[in-house]
Coordinates of C-alpha atoms in Angstrom, one line a residue:
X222 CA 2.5 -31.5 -11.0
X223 CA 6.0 -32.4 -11.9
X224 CA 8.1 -34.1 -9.4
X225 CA 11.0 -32.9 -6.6
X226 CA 14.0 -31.4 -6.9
X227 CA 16.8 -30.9 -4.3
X228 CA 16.4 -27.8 -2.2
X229 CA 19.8 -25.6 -2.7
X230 CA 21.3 -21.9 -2.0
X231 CA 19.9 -19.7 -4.3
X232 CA 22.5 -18.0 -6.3
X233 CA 21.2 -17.6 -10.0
X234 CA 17.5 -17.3 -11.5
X235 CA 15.1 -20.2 -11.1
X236 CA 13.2 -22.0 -13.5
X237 CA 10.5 -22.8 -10.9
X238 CA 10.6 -26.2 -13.0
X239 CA 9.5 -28.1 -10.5
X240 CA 6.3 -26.0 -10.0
X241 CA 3.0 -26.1 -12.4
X242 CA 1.8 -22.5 -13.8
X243 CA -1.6 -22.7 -13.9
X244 CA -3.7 -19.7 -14.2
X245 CA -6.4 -19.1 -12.0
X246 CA -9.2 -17.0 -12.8
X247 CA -11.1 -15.7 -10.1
X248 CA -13.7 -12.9 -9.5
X249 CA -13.1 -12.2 -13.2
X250 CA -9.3 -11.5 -12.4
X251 CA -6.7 -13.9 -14.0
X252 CA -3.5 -14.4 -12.4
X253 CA -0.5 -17.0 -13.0
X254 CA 0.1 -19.6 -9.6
X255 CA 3.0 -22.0 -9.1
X256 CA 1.1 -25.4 -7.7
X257 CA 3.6 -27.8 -6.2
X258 CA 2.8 -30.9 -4.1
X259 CA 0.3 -33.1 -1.8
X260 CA -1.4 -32.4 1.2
X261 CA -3.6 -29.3 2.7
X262 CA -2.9 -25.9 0.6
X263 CA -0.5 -23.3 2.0
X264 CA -0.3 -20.0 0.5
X265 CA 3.0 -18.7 -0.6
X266 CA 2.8 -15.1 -1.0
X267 CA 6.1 -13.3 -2.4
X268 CA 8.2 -10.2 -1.0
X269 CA 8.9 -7.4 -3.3
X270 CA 10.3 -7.8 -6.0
X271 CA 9.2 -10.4 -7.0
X272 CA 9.4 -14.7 -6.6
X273 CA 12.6 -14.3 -6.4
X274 CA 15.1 -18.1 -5.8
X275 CA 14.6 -17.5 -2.0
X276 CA 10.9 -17.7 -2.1
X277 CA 10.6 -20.8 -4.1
X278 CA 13.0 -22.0 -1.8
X279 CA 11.0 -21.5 1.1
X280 CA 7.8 -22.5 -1.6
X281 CA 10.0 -25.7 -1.5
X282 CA 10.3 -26.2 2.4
X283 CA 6.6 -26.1 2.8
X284 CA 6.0 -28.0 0.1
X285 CA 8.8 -30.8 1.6
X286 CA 6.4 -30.5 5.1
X287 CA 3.9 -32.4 3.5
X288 CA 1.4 -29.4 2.2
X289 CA 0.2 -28.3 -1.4
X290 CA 1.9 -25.2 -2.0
X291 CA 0.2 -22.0 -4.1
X292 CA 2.7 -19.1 -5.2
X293 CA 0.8 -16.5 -6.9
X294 CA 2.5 -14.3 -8.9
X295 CA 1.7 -10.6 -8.0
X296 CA 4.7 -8.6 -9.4
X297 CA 7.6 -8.7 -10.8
X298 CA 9.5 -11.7 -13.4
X299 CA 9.0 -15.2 -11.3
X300 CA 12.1 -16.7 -10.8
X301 CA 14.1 -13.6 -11.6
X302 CA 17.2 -11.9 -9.7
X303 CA 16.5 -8.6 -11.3
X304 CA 19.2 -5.6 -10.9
X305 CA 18.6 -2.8 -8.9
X306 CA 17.3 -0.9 -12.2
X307 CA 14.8 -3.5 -12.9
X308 CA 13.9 -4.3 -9.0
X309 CA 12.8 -0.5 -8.5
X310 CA 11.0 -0.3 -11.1
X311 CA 9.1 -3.2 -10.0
X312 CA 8.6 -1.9 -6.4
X313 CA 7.4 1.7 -8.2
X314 CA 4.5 0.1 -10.2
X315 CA 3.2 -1.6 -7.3
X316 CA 3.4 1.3 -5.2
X317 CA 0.6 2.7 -7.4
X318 CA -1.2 -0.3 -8.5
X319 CA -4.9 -0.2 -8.0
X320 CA -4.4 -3.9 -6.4
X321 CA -2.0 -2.8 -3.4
X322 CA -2.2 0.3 -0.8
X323 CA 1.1 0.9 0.0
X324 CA 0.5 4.2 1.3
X325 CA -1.7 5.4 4.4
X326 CA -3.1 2.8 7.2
X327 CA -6.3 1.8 7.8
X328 CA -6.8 0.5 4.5
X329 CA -6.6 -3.1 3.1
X330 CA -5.6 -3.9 -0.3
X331 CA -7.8 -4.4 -3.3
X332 CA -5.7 -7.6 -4.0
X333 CA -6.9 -9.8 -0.7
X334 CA -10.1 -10.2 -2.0
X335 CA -8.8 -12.3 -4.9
X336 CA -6.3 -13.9 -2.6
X337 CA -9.6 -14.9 -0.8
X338 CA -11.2 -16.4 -3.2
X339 CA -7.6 -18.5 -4.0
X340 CA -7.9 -19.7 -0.2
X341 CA -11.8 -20.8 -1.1
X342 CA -10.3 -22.4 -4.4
X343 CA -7.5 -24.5 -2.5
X344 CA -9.0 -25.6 0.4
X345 CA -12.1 -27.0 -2.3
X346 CA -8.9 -29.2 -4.1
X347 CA -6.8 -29.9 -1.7
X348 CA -9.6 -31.1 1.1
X349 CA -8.5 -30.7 4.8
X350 CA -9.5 -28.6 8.0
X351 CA -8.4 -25.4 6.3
X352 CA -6.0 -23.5 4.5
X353 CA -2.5 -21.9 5.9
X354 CA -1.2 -18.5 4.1
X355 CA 2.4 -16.5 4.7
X356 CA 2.6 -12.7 3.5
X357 CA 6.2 -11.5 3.2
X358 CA 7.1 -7.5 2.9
X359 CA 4.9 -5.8 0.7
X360 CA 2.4 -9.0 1.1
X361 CA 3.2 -9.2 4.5
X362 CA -0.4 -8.1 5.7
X363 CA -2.1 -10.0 3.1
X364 CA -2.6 -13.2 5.3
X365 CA -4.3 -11.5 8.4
X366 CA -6.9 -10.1 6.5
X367 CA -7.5 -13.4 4.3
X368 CA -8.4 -14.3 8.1
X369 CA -11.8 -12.8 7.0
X370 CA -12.3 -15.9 5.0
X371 CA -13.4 -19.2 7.0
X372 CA -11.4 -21.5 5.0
X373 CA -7.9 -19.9 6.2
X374 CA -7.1 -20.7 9.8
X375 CA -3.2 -20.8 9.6
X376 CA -2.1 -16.9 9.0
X377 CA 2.0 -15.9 9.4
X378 CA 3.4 -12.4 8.9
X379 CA 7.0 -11.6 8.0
X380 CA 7.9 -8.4 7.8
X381 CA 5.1 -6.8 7.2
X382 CA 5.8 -3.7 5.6
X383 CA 2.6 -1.8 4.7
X384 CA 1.7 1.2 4.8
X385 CA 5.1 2.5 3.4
X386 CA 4.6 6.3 5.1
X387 CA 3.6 5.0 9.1
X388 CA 6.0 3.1 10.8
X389 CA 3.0 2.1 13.3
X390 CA 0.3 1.6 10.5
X391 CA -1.4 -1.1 9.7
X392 CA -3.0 -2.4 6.3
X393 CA -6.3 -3.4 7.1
X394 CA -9.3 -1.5 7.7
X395 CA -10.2 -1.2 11.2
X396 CA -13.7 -3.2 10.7
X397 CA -11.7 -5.7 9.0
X398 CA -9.4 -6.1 12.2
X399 CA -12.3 -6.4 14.5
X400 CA -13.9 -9.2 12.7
X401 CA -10.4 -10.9 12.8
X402 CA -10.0 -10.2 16.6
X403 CA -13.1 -11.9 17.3
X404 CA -13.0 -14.6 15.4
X405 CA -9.3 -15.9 16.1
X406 CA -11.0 -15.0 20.1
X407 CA -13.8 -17.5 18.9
X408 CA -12.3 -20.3 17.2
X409 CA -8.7 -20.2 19.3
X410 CA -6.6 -19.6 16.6
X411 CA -3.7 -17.4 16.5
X412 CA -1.4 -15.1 14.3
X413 CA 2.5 -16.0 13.7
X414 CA 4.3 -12.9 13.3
X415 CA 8.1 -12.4 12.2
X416 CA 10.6 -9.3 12.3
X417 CA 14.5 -8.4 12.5
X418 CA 14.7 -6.1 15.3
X419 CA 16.4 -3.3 13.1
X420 CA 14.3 -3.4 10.1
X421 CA 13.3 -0.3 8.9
X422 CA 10.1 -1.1 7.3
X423 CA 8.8 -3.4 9.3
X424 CA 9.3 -1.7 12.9
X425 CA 9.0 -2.3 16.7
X426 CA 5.8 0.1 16.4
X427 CA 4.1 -1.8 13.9
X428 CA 4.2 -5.0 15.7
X429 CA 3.4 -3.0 18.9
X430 CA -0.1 -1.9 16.7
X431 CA -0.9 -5.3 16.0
X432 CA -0.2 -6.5 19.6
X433 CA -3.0 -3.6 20.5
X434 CA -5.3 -4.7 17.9
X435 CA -5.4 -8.8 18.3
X436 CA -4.4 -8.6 22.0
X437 CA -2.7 -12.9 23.2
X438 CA -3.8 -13.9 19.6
X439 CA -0.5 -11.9 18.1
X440 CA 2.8 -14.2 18.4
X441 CA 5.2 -12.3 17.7
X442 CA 9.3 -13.2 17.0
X443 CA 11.9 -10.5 16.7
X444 CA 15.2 -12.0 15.9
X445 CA 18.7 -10.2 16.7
X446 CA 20.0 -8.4 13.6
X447 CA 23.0 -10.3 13.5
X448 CA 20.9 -13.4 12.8
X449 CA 20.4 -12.2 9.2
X450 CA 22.8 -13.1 6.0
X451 CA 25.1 -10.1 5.2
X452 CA 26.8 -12.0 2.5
X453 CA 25.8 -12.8 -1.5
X454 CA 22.6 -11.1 -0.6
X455 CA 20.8 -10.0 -4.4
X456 CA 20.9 -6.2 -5.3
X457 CA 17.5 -5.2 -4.2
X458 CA 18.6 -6.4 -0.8
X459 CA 22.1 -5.4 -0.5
X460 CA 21.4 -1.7 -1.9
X461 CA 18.1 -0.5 -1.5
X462 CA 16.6 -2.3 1.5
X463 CA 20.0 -2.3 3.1
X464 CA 18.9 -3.6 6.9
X465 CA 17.9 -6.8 8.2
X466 CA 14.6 -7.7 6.8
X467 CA 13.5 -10.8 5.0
X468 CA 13.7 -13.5 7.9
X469 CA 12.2 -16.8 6.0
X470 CA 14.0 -15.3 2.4
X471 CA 17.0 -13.3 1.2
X472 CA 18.6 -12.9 4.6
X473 CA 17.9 -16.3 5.9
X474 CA 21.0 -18.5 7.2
X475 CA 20.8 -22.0 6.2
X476 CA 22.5 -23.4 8.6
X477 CA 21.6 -26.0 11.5
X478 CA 21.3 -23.5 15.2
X479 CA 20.3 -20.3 13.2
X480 CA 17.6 -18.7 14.7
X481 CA 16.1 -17.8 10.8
X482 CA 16.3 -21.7 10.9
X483 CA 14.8 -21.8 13.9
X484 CA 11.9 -19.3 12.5
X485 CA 11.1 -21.3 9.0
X486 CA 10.9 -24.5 11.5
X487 CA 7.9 -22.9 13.9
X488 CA 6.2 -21.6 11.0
X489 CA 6.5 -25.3 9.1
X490 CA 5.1 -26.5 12.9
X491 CA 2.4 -24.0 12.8
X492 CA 1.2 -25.1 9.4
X493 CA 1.3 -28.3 10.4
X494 CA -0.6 -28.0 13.8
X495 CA -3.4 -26.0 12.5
X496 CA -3.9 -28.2 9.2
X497 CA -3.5 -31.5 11.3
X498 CA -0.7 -32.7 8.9

């Protein structure tokens, strides 16, 4: 793995040099992952569309807490800030990729089985109690029902924003939920969840669903909409998701006091209280 780099704003495209591409073949399904440094594994899981600089800058922050970071690369050109053209296009073939079920609740997607098996494969290299996983926006999801394998035991949600057509859906099958229920109820874990309060695909009702289904084990934070960045934000953000949305990403505020600060911080401390780092 190749060494650190300083952690700065994101304004252009991003080499990801300080990452190492491997890919990782799993349940006979190959897929490109950006391994960067030491410690338990974390699970970086990227928004739509794409691992766009913000990511790998928050890639970077978990990486900088003292964990082993693993950003698959699910859609769109890693390291890219693709124009609105290109970024809808993206969003379009995942909306009907046999891997993802961005329509209609009760449902989980194909894809979390392999993102399974990458939780088995980096908690087998990087040692430790467990592994730690964060979904984001189209992924958001992706990290509660990896809570159906043992090795995860650190799950966080931002803006989950699946299924696209119910605002109070959820993306997991309802057997799948129960089974995750009763074991966070067993083992005392919990689920870290994160939301703007105006976001339009990831609403009150959703979070109100999940609240229902995993009863005190559902943390949730909604943060005031005018905690988010309205400034430089990159096309897909600015003109076709258009609210307050991404609160670890594009509309983070990196600035000491801001409550999206505030938000990366507890989810760095979560990591690091359930992986005993």
């Amino acid at each position: 793995m190749t060494g650190k780099r300083p952690i700065e704003a994101p304004h252009a495209p991003d080499a990801l040099d300080d990452f190492d591409p491997r890919e990782i073949s799993l349940d006979g399904v190959a897929k490109r992952v950006h391994v960067a440094g030491t410690g338990p594994a974390v699970i970086v899981m990227t928004e739509m569309p794409g691992i766009s600089p913000e990511v790998a800058r928050f890639a970077r922050w978990v990486r900088d807490a003292g964990f082993t970071v693993y950003m698959p690369s699910l859609f769109g050109r890693d390291g890219a800030v693709p124009d609105v053209e290109e970024a809808t296009a993206v969003f379009k073939r995942a909306c009907v990729s046999a891997e993802f079920r961005a329509l209609g609740a009760n449902r989980s997607s194909p894809v979390t089985q392999w993102l399974r098996a990458l939780a088995r494969l980096a908690h087998r290299e990087c040692g430790g109690p467990g592994v730690g996983a964060i979904g984001m926006c189209f992924t958001g999801n992706f990290a509660l029902t990896m809570m159906l394998e043992p090795a995860m035991l650190a799950p966080v949600l931002s803006q989950p924003s699946l299924p696209l057509d119910d605002p109070a859906g959820l993306e997991i099958a309802p057997q799948e939920i129960a089974a995750v229920r009763e074991r966070l109820e067993r083992e005392n874990l919990s689920v870290m969840a994160y939301r703007f309060a105006g976001d339009r695909f990831c609403t009150a009702q959703r979070f109100a669903a999940y609240a229902e289904a995993l009863g005190e084990r559902f943390v949730a934070r909604v943060l005031p909409d005018n905690a988010a960045r309205r400034d430089g934000l990159a096309p897909f953000f600015e003109h076709l998701v258009a609210s307050p949305h991404s609160v670890v990403t594009a509309h983070l505020i990196d600035e000491a006091g801001q409550p999206t600060i505030a938000a990366r911080d507890e989810i760095l401390a979560f990591f690091a209280r359930r992986l005993g780092t």
